[in-house]
CSV table of C-alpha atoms and ligand atoms in Angstrom, one decimal:
chain,number,residue,atom,x,y,z
A,1,MET,CA,-35.2,32.5,-22.2
A,2,ALA,CA,-35.3,34.8,-25.3
A,3,GLU,CA,-32.8,37.4,-26.1
A,4,SER,CA,-33.9,40.5,-27.8
A,5,ASN,CA,-31.7,42.5,-30.0
A,6,THR,CA,-33.5,45.6,-30.8
A,7,ASP,CA,-31.9,48.2,-33.1
A,8,THR,CA,-32.9,51.3,-31.3
A,9,LYS,CA,-30.4,53.8,-31.3
A,10,SER,CA,-31.8,55.4,-28.0
A,11,SER,CA,-29.0,56.0,-25.3
A,12,ASN,CA,-28.6,53.7,-22.4
A,13,GLN,CA,-31.2,54.0,-19.5
A,14,MET,CA,-28.5,53.2,-16.8
A,15,TRP,CA,-25.7,55.6,-17.6
A,16,GLY,CA,-27.2,57.4,-21.0
A,17,GLY,CA,-27.2,61.0,-19.2
A,18,ARG,CA,-24.1,62.2,-21.2
A,19,PHE,CA,-24.8,60.1,-24.4
A,20,ALA,CA,-26.6,61.4,-27.2
A,21,SER,CA,-27.1,58.2,-29.0
A,22,GLY,CA,-27.0,54.4,-28.4
A,23,PRO,CA,-24.1,52.0,-29.5
A,24,ASP,CA,-23.3,50.9,-32.9
A,25,ALA,CA,-24.4,47.3,-33.5
A,26,ILE,CA,-20.8,46.0,-33.3
A,27,MET,CA,-20.2,47.7,-30.1
A,28,GLU,CA,-23.3,46.3,-28.5
A,29,GLU,CA,-22.1,42.7,-29.8
A,30,ILE,CA,-18.7,43.2,-28.3
A,31,ASN,CA,-19.8,44.8,-25.2
A,32,ALA,CA,-22.6,42.6,-24.2
A,33,SER,CA,-21.9,39.6,-21.6
A,34,ILE,CA,-25.5,38.8,-20.9
A,35,GLY,CA,-25.3,35.7,-23.2
A,36,PHE,CA,-22.9,34.1,-20.6
A,37,ASP,CA,-23.3,36.2,-17.3
A,38,LYS,CA,-27.0,35.5,-17.0
A,39,LYS,CA,-25.6,32.3,-15.3
A,40,LEU,CA,-24.8,34.6,-12.1
A,41,PHE,CA,-28.5,35.7,-11.8
A,42,ALA,CA,-28.9,34.0,-8.6
A,43,GLN,CA,-25.8,35.5,-7.1
A,44,ASP,CA,-26.6,38.9,-8.5
A,45,ILE,CA,-30.1,38.9,-6.7
A,46,ARG,CA,-28.6,37.7,-3.3
A,47,GLY,CA,-26.1,40.3,-3.5
A,48,SER,CA,-28.5,43.1,-4.1
A,49,ILE,CA,-30.8,42.1,-1.5
A,50,ALA,CA,-28.0,41.9,1.1
A,51,HIS,CA,-27.0,45.2,-0.2
A,52,ALA,CA,-30.6,46.9,0.0
A,53,THR,CA,-31.0,45.4,3.6
A,54,MET,CA,-27.7,47.1,4.5
A,55,LEU,CA,-28.5,50.3,3.0
A,56,ALA,CA,-32.0,50.5,5.0
A,57,HIS,CA,-30.3,49.2,8.2
A,58,GLN,CA,-27.8,52.3,7.8
A,59,GLY,CA,-30.6,54.6,7.0
A,60,ILE,CA,-29.3,55.4,3.6
A,61,ILE,CA,-32.4,54.4,1.9
A,62,SER,CA,-36.0,54.0,3.6
A,63,ALA,CA,-37.4,50.7,4.8
A,64,GLU,CA,-40.2,51.0,2.6
A,65,ASP,CA,-38.1,51.3,-0.5
A,66,LYS,CA,-35.9,48.4,0.8
A,67,ASP,CA,-39.1,46.2,1.0
A,68,LYS,CA,-40.0,47.2,-2.6
A,69,ILE,CA,-36.7,46.4,-3.7
A,70,VAL,CA,-36.6,42.9,-2.0
A,71,HIS,CA,-39.9,42.1,-3.1
A,72,GLY,CA,-39.1,43.0,-6.7
A,73,LEU,CA,-36.0,41.2,-6.6
A,74,ASN,CA,-37.6,37.9,-5.4
A,75,THR,CA,-40.1,38.2,-8.2
A,76,ILE,CA,-37.4,38.5,-10.7
A,77,LEU,CA,-35.7,35.4,-9.4
A,78,SER,CA,-38.7,33.3,-9.8
A,79,GLU,CA,-39.3,34.8,-13.3
A,80,ILE,CA,-35.9,33.9,-14.1
A,81,GLU,CA,-35.9,30.4,-12.6
A,82,SER,CA,-39.3,29.6,-14.4
A,83,GLY,CA,-38.0,30.7,-17.8
A,84,ASN,CA,-40.3,33.9,-17.9
A,85,PHE,CA,-37.6,36.6,-18.0
A,86,GLU,CA,-36.8,38.3,-21.2
A,87,PHE,CA,-32.9,38.8,-21.3
A,88,SER,CA,-31.9,41.8,-23.5
A,89,ARG,CA,-28.6,42.1,-25.1
A,90,ARG,CA,-29.1,46.0,-25.1
A,91,LEU,CA,-29.1,45.9,-21.5
A,92,GLU,CA,-25.5,44.4,-21.7
A,93,ASP,CA,-25.3,42.3,-18.6
A,94,ILE,CA,-27.0,40.4,-16.0
A,95,HIS,CA,-26.6,43.2,-13.5
A,96,MET,CA,-28.5,45.9,-15.8
A,97,ASN,CA,-31.0,43.3,-17.1
A,98,ILE,CA,-32.3,42.7,-13.5
A,99,GLU,CA,-31.9,46.4,-12.4
A,100,ALA,CA,-34.2,47.3,-15.5
A,101,ARG,CA,-36.8,44.7,-14.8
A,102,LEU,CA,-36.9,45.9,-11.2
A,103,ALA,CA,-37.6,49.5,-12.4
A,104,THR,CA,-40.6,48.2,-14.4
A,105,LEU,CA,-41.9,46.1,-11.5
A,106,ILE,CA,-41.5,48.8,-8.8
A,107,GLY,CA,-40.9,52.0,-10.4
A,108,PRO,CA,-38.5,54.8,-8.8
A,109,ALA,CA,-37.5,52.8,-5.8
A,110,ALA,CA,-35.6,50.6,-8.1
A,111,GLY,CA,-33.0,53.6,-8.7
A,112,ARG,CA,-32.0,53.6,-5.1
A,113,LEU,CA,-30.5,50.1,-5.2
A,114,HIS,CA,-27.3,51.1,-6.8
A,115,THR,CA,-26.5,53.7,-4.1
A,116,ALA,CA,-23.1,53.0,-2.7
A,117,ARG,CA,-22.0,50.4,-5.3
A,118,SER,CA,-20.9,50.1,-8.7
A,119,ARG,CA,-20.8,47.1,-11.2
A,120,ASN,CA,-17.2,46.7,-10.4
A,121,ASP,CA,-17.9,45.6,-6.9
A,122,GLN,CA,-21.3,43.9,-7.9
A,123,VAL,CA,-19.6,41.5,-10.5
A,124,ALA,CA,-16.8,40.8,-8.2
A,125,LEU,CA,-19.3,39.7,-5.7
A,126,ASP,CA,-21.3,37.7,-8.1
A,127,PHE,CA,-18.5,35.9,-9.4
A,128,ARG,CA,-16.8,35.2,-6.1
A,129,LEU,CA,-20.0,33.7,-4.9
A,130,TRP,CA,-20.4,31.5,-8.0
A,131,VAL,CA,-16.7,30.3,-7.8
A,132,LYS,CA,-17.1,29.7,-4.2
A,133,GLU,CA,-20.1,27.4,-4.7
A,134,GLU,CA,-18.3,25.7,-7.6
A,135,LEU,CA,-15.5,25.0,-5.2
A,136,GLU,CA,-17.6,23.5,-2.6
A,137,LYS,CA,-19.2,21.3,-5.3
A,138,THR,CA,-15.8,20.1,-6.5
A,139,GLU,CA,-14.7,19.3,-2.8
A,140,LYS,CA,-17.7,17.1,-2.5
A,141,MET,CA,-17.0,15.4,-5.9
A,142,LEU,CA,-13.4,14.7,-5.0
A,143,THR,CA,-14.6,13.2,-1.7
A,144,GLY,CA,-16.7,10.7,-4.0
A,145,LEU,CA,-13.9,9.9,-6.0
A,146,ILE,CA,-11.6,9.3,-3.2
A,147,ALA,CA,-14.3,7.1,-1.4
A,148,ALA,CA,-14.6,5.1,-5.0
A,149,PHE,CA,-10.8,4.4,-4.8
A,150,LEU,CA,-10.8,3.6,-1.0
A,151,ASP,CA,-13.4,0.7,-1.8
A,152,ARG,CA,-11.3,-0.5,-4.8
A,153,ALA,CA,-8.0,-0.4,-2.7
A,154,GLU,CA,-9.6,-2.4,0.3
A,155,GLU,CA,-10.9,-4.9,-2.3
A,156,HIS,CA,-7.5,-5.1,-3.9
A,157,ALA,CA,-5.1,-4.8,-1.1
A,158,GLU,CA,-3.7,-8.2,-1.9
A,159,SER,CA,-4.0,-8.2,-5.9
A,160,VAL,CA,-0.5,-8.1,-7.3
A,161,MET,CA,0.1,-6.2,-10.5
A,162,PRO,CA,3.1,-5.1,-12.0
A,163,GLY,CA,4.4,-1.5,-10.9
A,164,PHE,CA,6.2,0.4,-13.7
A,165,THR,CA,8.7,3.1,-14.2
A,166,HIS,CA,9.2,4.2,-17.9
A,167,LEU,CA,6.1,1.9,-18.6
A,168,GLN,CA,8.5,-1.0,-18.4
A,169,THR,CA,7.8,-3.6,-15.7
A,170,ALA,CA,9.8,-2.4,-12.4
A,171,GLN,CA,8.7,-4.2,-9.4
A,172,PRO,CA,5.6,-5.9,-8.5
A,173,VAL,CA,3.0,-3.8,-6.5
A,174,THR,CA,-0.6,-4.2,-5.4
A,175,PHE,CA,-3.5,-2.7,-7.0
A,176,GLY,CA,-4.7,-1.4,-3.9
A,177,HIS,CA,-1.3,0.4,-3.4
A,178,HIS,CA,-1.8,1.9,-7.1
A,179,CYS,CA,-5.2,3.0,-6.2
A,180,MET,CA,-4.1,4.8,-3.1
A,181,ALA,CA,-1.5,6.8,-5.1
A,182,TYR,CA,-4.5,8.5,-6.7
A,183,VAL,CA,-6.3,9.0,-3.3
A,184,GLU,CA,-3.0,10.8,-2.4
A,185,MET,CA,-3.4,13.1,-5.5
A,186,PHE,CA,-7.0,13.8,-5.3
A,187,GLY,CA,-6.5,14.2,-1.6
A,188,ARG,CA,-4.1,17.0,-2.3
A,189,ASP,CA,-6.4,18.4,-5.1
A,190,ARG,CA,-9.1,18.6,-2.4
A,191,SER,CA,-7.1,20.5,0.1
A,192,ARG,CA,-6.0,22.9,-2.6
A,193,VAL,CA,-9.7,23.5,-3.1
A,194,ARG,CA,-10.2,24.1,0.7
A,195,HIS,CA,-7.3,26.6,0.7
A,196,ALA,CA,-8.7,28.4,-2.3
A,197,ILE,CA,-12.2,28.7,-0.5
A,198,GLU,CA,-10.4,30.3,2.4
A,199,HIS,CA,-8.6,32.7,0.1
A,200,LEU,CA,-11.6,34.0,-1.6
A,201,ASP,CA,-13.8,34.0,1.6
A,202,GLU,CA,-13.9,37.8,1.7
A,203,SER,CA,-16.8,40.2,0.5
A,204,PRO,CA,-16.0,42.6,-2.3
A,205,ILE,CA,-19.5,44.4,-2.1
A,206,GLY,CA,-19.0,48.2,-0.8
A,207,ALA,CA,-15.6,48.6,-2.7
A,208,ALA,CA,-17.9,50.5,-5.2
A,209,ALA,CA,-16.2,51.6,-8.3
A,210,LEU,CA,-12.5,51.4,-6.8
A,211,ALA,CA,-12.2,53.9,-4.0
A,212,GLY,CA,-15.0,52.9,-1.6
A,213,THR,CA,-17.8,55.2,-0.9
A,214,GLY,CA,-19.0,58.3,1.2
A,215,TYR,CA,-22.2,56.6,2.3
A,216,PRO,CA,-22.0,55.1,5.9
A,217,ILE,CA,-22.3,51.5,4.6
A,218,ASP,CA,-21.5,48.5,6.9
A,219,ARG,CA,-19.5,46.2,4.9
A,220,HIS,CA,-19.2,43.7,7.8
A,221,MET,CA,-23.0,43.4,7.6
A,222,THR,CA,-23.1,42.3,4.0
A,223,ALA,CA,-20.3,40.0,4.2
A,224,LYS,CA,-22.0,38.0,7.2
A,225,ALA,CA,-25.2,38.2,5.4
A,226,LEU,CA,-23.7,36.7,2.2
A,227,GLY,CA,-21.6,34.0,4.2
A,228,PHE,CA,-18.2,35.6,3.9
A,229,ARG,CA,-15.7,35.5,6.6
A,230,GLU,CA,-15.0,39.2,6.5
A,231,PRO,CA,-14.9,42.2,4.1
A,232,THR,CA,-12.0,42.6,1.6
A,233,ARG,CA,-9.5,45.3,3.0
A,234,ASN,CA,-8.6,47.3,0.0
A,235,SER,CA,-11.2,48.6,-2.4
A,236,ILE,CA,-8.8,48.9,-5.3
A,237,ASP,CA,-7.5,45.4,-5.2
A,238,THR,CA,-11.3,44.2,-4.5
A,239,VAL,CA,-12.5,45.3,-7.9
A,240,SER,CA,-9.1,44.4,-10.0
A,241,ASP,CA,-8.6,41.0,-8.4
A,242,ARG,CA,-9.5,37.9,-10.2
A,243,ASP,CA,-7.1,35.6,-8.4
A,244,PHE,CA,-9.9,33.7,-7.1
A,245,ALA,CA,-11.0,32.6,-10.7
A,246,ILE,CA,-7.3,32.0,-11.8
A,247,GLU,CA,-6.8,29.9,-8.5
A,248,PHE,CA,-10.1,27.8,-9.6
A,249,LEU,CA,-8.7,27.3,-13.0
A,250,ALA,CA,-5.1,26.5,-11.7
A,251,ILE,CA,-6.6,23.7,-9.3
A,252,ALA,CA,-8.9,22.6,-12.1
A,253,ALA,CA,-5.7,22.0,-14.2
A,254,ILE,CA,-3.9,20.2,-11.6
A,255,THR,CA,-6.8,18.0,-10.8
A,256,GLY,CA,-7.4,17.5,-14.6
A,257,MET,CA,-3.8,16.4,-14.9
A,258,HIS,CA,-4.3,13.8,-12.3
A,259,LEU,CA,-7.6,12.7,-13.9
A,260,SER,CA,-6.0,12.5,-17.4
A,261,ARG,CA,-3.2,10.3,-16.1
A,262,LEU,CA,-5.7,8.1,-14.7
A,263,ALA,CA,-7.6,8.2,-17.8
A,264,GLU,CA,-4.3,7.2,-19.6
A,265,GLU,CA,-3.9,4.2,-17.4
A,266,ILE,CA,-7.3,3.0,-18.0
A,267,VAL,CA,-6.8,3.2,-21.7
A,268,ILE,CA,-3.7,1.3,-21.4
A,269,TRP,CA,-5.1,-1.3,-19.1
A,270,SER,CA,-8.2,-1.9,-21.1
A,271,THR,CA,-6.5,-2.8,-24.1
A,272,PRO,CA,-6.8,-6.7,-25.1
A,273,GLN,CA,-2.8,-6.6,-24.8
A,274,PHE,CA,-2.9,-5.6,-21.0
A,275,GLY,CA,-6.3,-6.8,-20.3
A,276,PHE,CA,-6.0,-5.4,-16.6
A,277,VAL,CA,-9.5,-4.0,-16.5
A,278,ARG,CA,-12.7,-4.2,-18.3
A,279,LEU,CA,-14.9,-1.1,-18.4
A,280,SER,CA,-18.5,-1.7,-17.9
A,281,ASP,CA,-21.0,-1.2,-20.6
A,282,ALA,CA,-22.1,1.9,-19.0
A,283,PHE,CA,-18.8,3.6,-19.5
A,284,SER,CA,-17.7,2.3,-22.8
A,285,THR,CA,-18.7,2.6,-26.4
A,286,GLY,CA,-18.7,0.1,-29.5
A,287,SER,CA,-17.5,0.6,-32.9
A,288,SER,CA,-20.2,1.1,-35.8
A,289,ILE,CA,-17.8,-0.9,-37.9
A,290,MET,CA,-15.7,-3.4,-35.8
A,291,PRO,CA,-18.0,-5.5,-33.8
A,292,GLN,CA,-15.3,-6.8,-31.5
A,293,LYS,CA,-14.6,-3.2,-30.2
A,294,LYS,CA,-15.0,-1.9,-26.8
A,295,ASN,CA,-13.8,1.7,-26.5
A,296,PRO,CA,-12.9,3.6,-23.4
A,297,ASP,CA,-14.3,6.8,-24.8
A,298,ALA,CA,-15.2,8.4,-21.4
A,299,ALA,CA,-11.5,7.9,-20.4
A,300,GLU,CA,-10.4,9.5,-23.6
A,301,LEU,CA,-12.6,12.4,-23.2
A,302,VAL,CA,-11.5,13.0,-19.7
A,303,ARG,CA,-7.9,13.2,-21.0
A,304,ALA,CA,-9.1,15.6,-23.6
A,305,LYS,CA,-11.2,17.9,-21.2
A,306,THR,CA,-7.8,18.4,-19.5
A,307,GLY,CA,-6.6,20.4,-22.5
A,308,ARG,CA,-9.6,22.6,-22.5
A,309,ILE,CA,-9.0,23.4,-18.8
A,310,ASN,CA,-5.4,24.2,-19.3
A,311,GLY,CA,-6.6,26.5,-22.3
A,312,SER,CA,-8.9,28.5,-19.8
A,313,LEU,CA,-6.3,28.9,-17.2
A,314,ILE,CA,-3.7,30.3,-19.6
A,315,ALA,CA,-6.5,32.4,-21.2
A,316,LEU,CA,-7.3,34.0,-18.1
A,317,LEU,CA,-3.8,34.6,-17.0
A,318,THR,CA,-3.0,36.2,-20.3
A,319,ILE,CA,-6.3,38.4,-19.9
A,320,MET,CA,-5.1,39.6,-16.6
A,321,LYS,CA,-1.4,39.9,-16.7
A,322,GLY,CA,-1.2,43.4,-18.5
A,323,LEU,CA,-4.1,45.2,-16.7
A,324,PRO,CA,-3.4,48.3,-15.0
A,325,LEU,CA,-5.4,48.7,-11.5
A,326,ALA,CA,-8.2,48.8,-11.0
A,327,TYR,CA,-11.1,47.4,-13.3
A,328,SER,CA,-10.7,47.2,-17.1
A,329,LYS,CA,-13.5,45.6,-19.4
A,330,ASP,CA,-11.0,42.8,-20.3
A,331,MET,CA,-12.0,41.4,-17.0
A,332,GLN,CA,-15.5,40.5,-18.4
A,333,GLU,CA,-13.7,37.8,-20.3
A,334,ASP,CA,-12.9,35.8,-17.0
A,335,LYS,CA,-16.5,34.3,-16.8
A,336,GLU,CA,-16.5,31.9,-20.0
A,337,GLN,CA,-13.2,30.4,-19.2
A,338,VAL,CA,-14.3,29.8,-15.6
A,339,PHE,CA,-17.7,28.2,-16.6
A,340,ASP,CA,-16.3,26.2,-19.4
A,341,ALA,CA,-13.5,24.8,-17.2
A,342,ALA,CA,-16.1,24.2,-14.2
A,343,GLU,CA,-18.3,22.2,-16.6
A,344,SER,CA,-15.4,20.1,-17.9
A,345,LEU,CA,-14.1,19.4,-14.5
A,346,GLU,CA,-17.4,18.3,-13.1
A,347,LEU,CA,-18.0,16.1,-16.1
A,348,ALA,CA,-14.6,14.5,-15.8
A,349,ILE,CA,-14.7,13.9,-12.0
A,350,ALA,CA,-18.1,12.4,-12.4
A,351,ALA,CA,-17.0,10.1,-15.4
A,352,MET,CA,-14.0,8.9,-13.5
A,353,THR,CA,-15.9,8.1,-10.4
A,354,GLY,CA,-18.2,6.0,-12.5
A,355,MET,CA,-15.5,4.2,-14.3
A,356,VAL,CA,-13.4,3.5,-11.1
A,357,ARG,CA,-16.5,2.1,-9.2
A,358,ASP,CA,-17.7,0.0,-12.1
A,359,MET,CA,-14.6,-1.4,-13.9
A,360,THR,CA,-13.8,-5.1,-13.5
A,361,VAL,CA,-10.3,-5.7,-12.4
A,362,ASN,CA,-8.7,-9.0,-14.0
A,363,THR,CA,-6.4,-9.9,-11.0
A,364,ALA,CA,-5.2,-13.0,-12.8
A,365,ARG,CA,-4.0,-11.1,-15.8
A,366,MET,CA,-2.4,-8.6,-13.6
A,367,LYS,CA,-0.6,-11.2,-11.5
A,368,ALA,CA,0.7,-13.0,-14.5
A,369,ALA,CA,1.9,-9.8,-15.8
A,370,ALA,CA,3.5,-9.0,-12.5
A,371,GLY,CA,5.6,-12.4,-12.6
A,372,SER,CA,6.9,-11.5,-16.0
A,373,GLY,CA,9.6,-9.1,-17.0
A,374,PHE,CA,11.8,-10.4,-14.1
A,375,SER,CA,10.0,-8.1,-11.8
A,376,THR,CA,11.6,-9.7,-8.8
A,377,ALA,CA,15.3,-9.0,-9.7
A,378,THR,CA,15.4,-6.4,-7.0
A,379,ASP,CA,14.3,-9.1,-4.5
A,380,LEU,CA,17.1,-11.4,-5.5
A,381,ALA,CA,19.7,-8.7,-5.3
A,382,ASP,CA,18.3,-7.7,-1.8
A,383,TRP,CA,18.4,-11.6,-0.9
A,384,LEU,CA,22.1,-11.7,-1.8
A,385,VAL,CA,22.9,-8.5,0.4
A,386,ARG,CA,20.9,-10.0,3.5
A,387,GLU,CA,21.6,-13.8,3.5
A,388,ALA,CA,25.0,-13.8,1.7
A,389,GLY,CA,26.5,-10.5,3.0
A,390,LEU,CA,27.1,-9.0,-0.4
A,391,PRO,CA,27.5,-5.4,-1.1
A,392,PHE,CA,24.3,-4.0,-2.9
A,393,ARG,CA,26.4,-3.2,-5.9
A,394,ASP,CA,27.9,-6.7,-6.3
A,395,ALA,CA,24.5,-8.3,-5.6
A,396,HIS,CA,23.1,-6.1,-8.5
A,397,HIS,CA,25.8,-7.4,-10.8
A,398,VAL,CA,25.1,-11.0,-9.9
A,399,THR,CA,21.3,-10.7,-10.2
A,400,GLY,CA,22.2,-9.0,-13.7
A,401,ARG,CA,23.9,-12.2,-14.7
A,402,ALA,CA,20.9,-14.4,-13.5
A,403,VAL,CA,18.4,-12.1,-15.5
A,404,ALA,CA,20.7,-12.5,-18.7
A,405,LEU,CA,20.8,-16.4,-18.2
A,406,ALA,CA,17.0,-16.5,-17.6
A,407,GLU,CA,16.4,-14.2,-20.7
A,408,SER,CA,18.6,-16.6,-22.9
A,409,LYS,CA,16.7,-19.7,-21.6
A,410,SER,CA,13.4,-17.8,-22.3
A,411,CYS,CA,12.3,-18.6,-18.5
A,412,ASP,CA,11.5,-16.5,-15.4
A,413,LEU,CA,14.1,-16.0,-12.6
A,414,ALA,CA,12.1,-18.5,-10.3
A,415,GLU,CA,12.4,-21.1,-13.1
A,416,LEU,CA,16.2,-21.0,-13.1
A,417,PRO,CA,17.5,-24.5,-11.6
A,418,LEU,CA,19.4,-23.9,-8.4
A,419,ALA,CA,22.6,-25.2,-10.1
A,420,ASP,CA,22.3,-22.5,-12.6
A,421,LEU,CA,22.1,-19.9,-9.9
A,422,GLN,CA,24.9,-21.4,-8.0
A,423,ALA,CA,27.2,-21.4,-11.0
A,424,ILE,CA,26.7,-17.4,-10.8
A,425,HIS,CA,27.0,-17.2,-7.1
A,426,PRO,CA,28.0,-20.4,-4.8
A,427,ASP,CA,26.2,-18.9,-1.8
A,428,ILE,CA,22.8,-19.0,-3.4
A,429,THR,CA,20.6,-21.8,-1.7
A,430,ASP,CA,17.1,-22.9,-2.5
A,431,LYS,CA,15.8,-20.7,0.2
A,432,VAL,CA,16.2,-17.8,-2.5
A,433,TYR,CA,13.0,-19.1,-4.2
A,434,ASP,CA,10.9,-17.8,-1.3
A,435,VAL,CA,11.8,-14.2,-2.4
A,436,LEU,CA,11.3,-14.6,-6.1
A,437,THR,CA,7.5,-14.9,-5.9
A,438,VAL,CA,5.4,-11.7,-6.7
A,439,GLU,CA,3.4,-12.1,-3.2
A,440,ALA,CA,6.8,-12.4,-1.4
A,441,SER,CA,8.2,-9.4,-3.0
A,442,VAL,CA,5.1,-7.3,-2.2
A,443,ALA,CA,4.7,-8.6,1.2
A,444,SER,CA,8.3,-7.7,2.1
A,445,ARG,CA,8.0,-4.0,1.3
A,446,LYS,CA,6.7,-2.9,4.6
A,447,SER,CA,8.7,0.3,4.8
A,448,PHE,CA,6.2,3.3,5.5
A,449,GLY,CA,4.2,4.0,2.5
A,450,GLY,CA,5.3,0.7,0.8
A,451,THR,CA,3.3,-1.7,-1.1
A,452,ALA,CA,3.0,-4.5,1.3
A,453,PRO,CA,-0.8,-5.1,1.9
A,454,SER,CA,-0.3,-4.6,5.6
A,455,GLU,CA,1.0,-1.1,4.8
A,456,VAL,CA,-1.6,-0.3,2.3
A,457,ARG,CA,-4.3,-1.3,4.8
A,458,LYS,CA,-2.7,1.2,7.3
A,459,GLN,CA,-3.0,3.8,4.5
A,460,ILE,CA,-6.7,3.0,3.7
A,461,ALA,CA,-7.5,3.3,7.6
A,462,PHE,CA,-5.8,6.7,7.6
A,463,TRP,CA,-7.7,8.1,4.5
A,464,ARG,CA,-11.1,6.5,5.7
A,465,ALA,CA,-10.8,8.6,8.7
A,466,ARG,CA,-10.3,11.8,7.0
A,467,ASN,CA,-12.7,11.2,4.1
B,501,LIG,N1,-20.3,42.9,-17.4
B,501,LIG,C1,-19.2,43.6,-16.6
B,501,LIG,C2,-18.1,42.3,-16.2
B,501,LIG,O1,-18.5,41.2,-16.5
B,501,LIG,C3,-19.6,44.0,-15.3
B,501,LIG,C4,-18.8,45.1,-14.7
B,501,LIG,C5,-18.8,46.5,-15.6
B,501,LIG,N2,-18.2,47.5,-15.1
B,501,LIG,C6,-17.9,48.7,-15.9
B,501,LIG,N3,-17.3,49.6,-15.4
B,501,LIG,N4,-18.2,48.5,-17.2
B,501,LIG,O2,-17.1,42.7,-16.2
């Protein structure tokens, strides 16, 4: 798709009536958006076909002109799709590029398409349609990621790993339970996506420049034709609102933050020091100098993409925050932020889904790590409360002394001889050893949402039913 940049100083064919000359080269450069908004060509053509059809239905243009317009627009659609369309920077944006080409193709009838609309409602429409499709795509991709996690969670409902707080060993959990934590996060992200689709499901076309129009248009008809629930209710708000784009970016930022935390865990887990997971060859890279290396580049890039997405959100919030109602040209800067964030988000979700599906989980390493660092100390304290009737605070203190002793002997809690434990508290019996294993620890945590395999399986069933 070539872009021409002729130096002609003739005035604009769309609005040049009151202009004696064309724009300065710099004006043209700062003003043009065709370089990025050409991405909206399909939405622009869909919107124009719906608009022209409505105009004819309402008797505002003739059926004959409408047919010419629709035919011409379909021709343009195939020209653009097949790469046979010459985009021109002189024509500023996608709307005027298409309209100018329509005039060449069908002559004066093309001039009737812009009746009862403005580029302000036109761009609001095109961009909303685009963001809506992107949200629908995101929803599907999140469903895929959730499905990948559900499979891994099912497979590892019993696999014990250390649970961390402050990245210090806290209590044993199962890998299945850890996977299900991400299912909850991405599930919330997906429901945010669904809400955003509901919010933006109103058709802007017919708001015209900002005040509506005197032509007897039917906005309900265009809304329906374009798959919107209803038309927007305030023409001023319609052309000045970019909430739908900001909401997309906010959701992308939150989802990105979740993806980035997961990426960080994968980076940590795949180090030789942790060795909890091994990434597949398909999702890692080697080093050009160190033959032993297998680097988690995909995870690192997912982590980095999040920075970009956050940047886009802040950029658009900043672009919009000082604008008086209604439309200002500042708003043209909305698109690149959203396009860039959408590309980053799609890539990040896809790469993460692949990594989660493909990675090999080293359950032996996880289990060994789960048993170190006195991870069952809370179980010992709970046993003292339950079996010896100690108040929890006293049990905590007794357990602390047992941990200190084990530490001084460089052994684990379960390896302390009974005599040592009884020297710390006489009511301890050999039954205590039953709760000091990591398996007993996780199996005991049957509270709703807890890490016991039986509980994790319930949560998996819950999500399977709604995924
Ligand atoms: N290219 C413009 C944009 O993206 C289209 C709307 C132009 N409207 C105007 N009044 N200049 O915002």
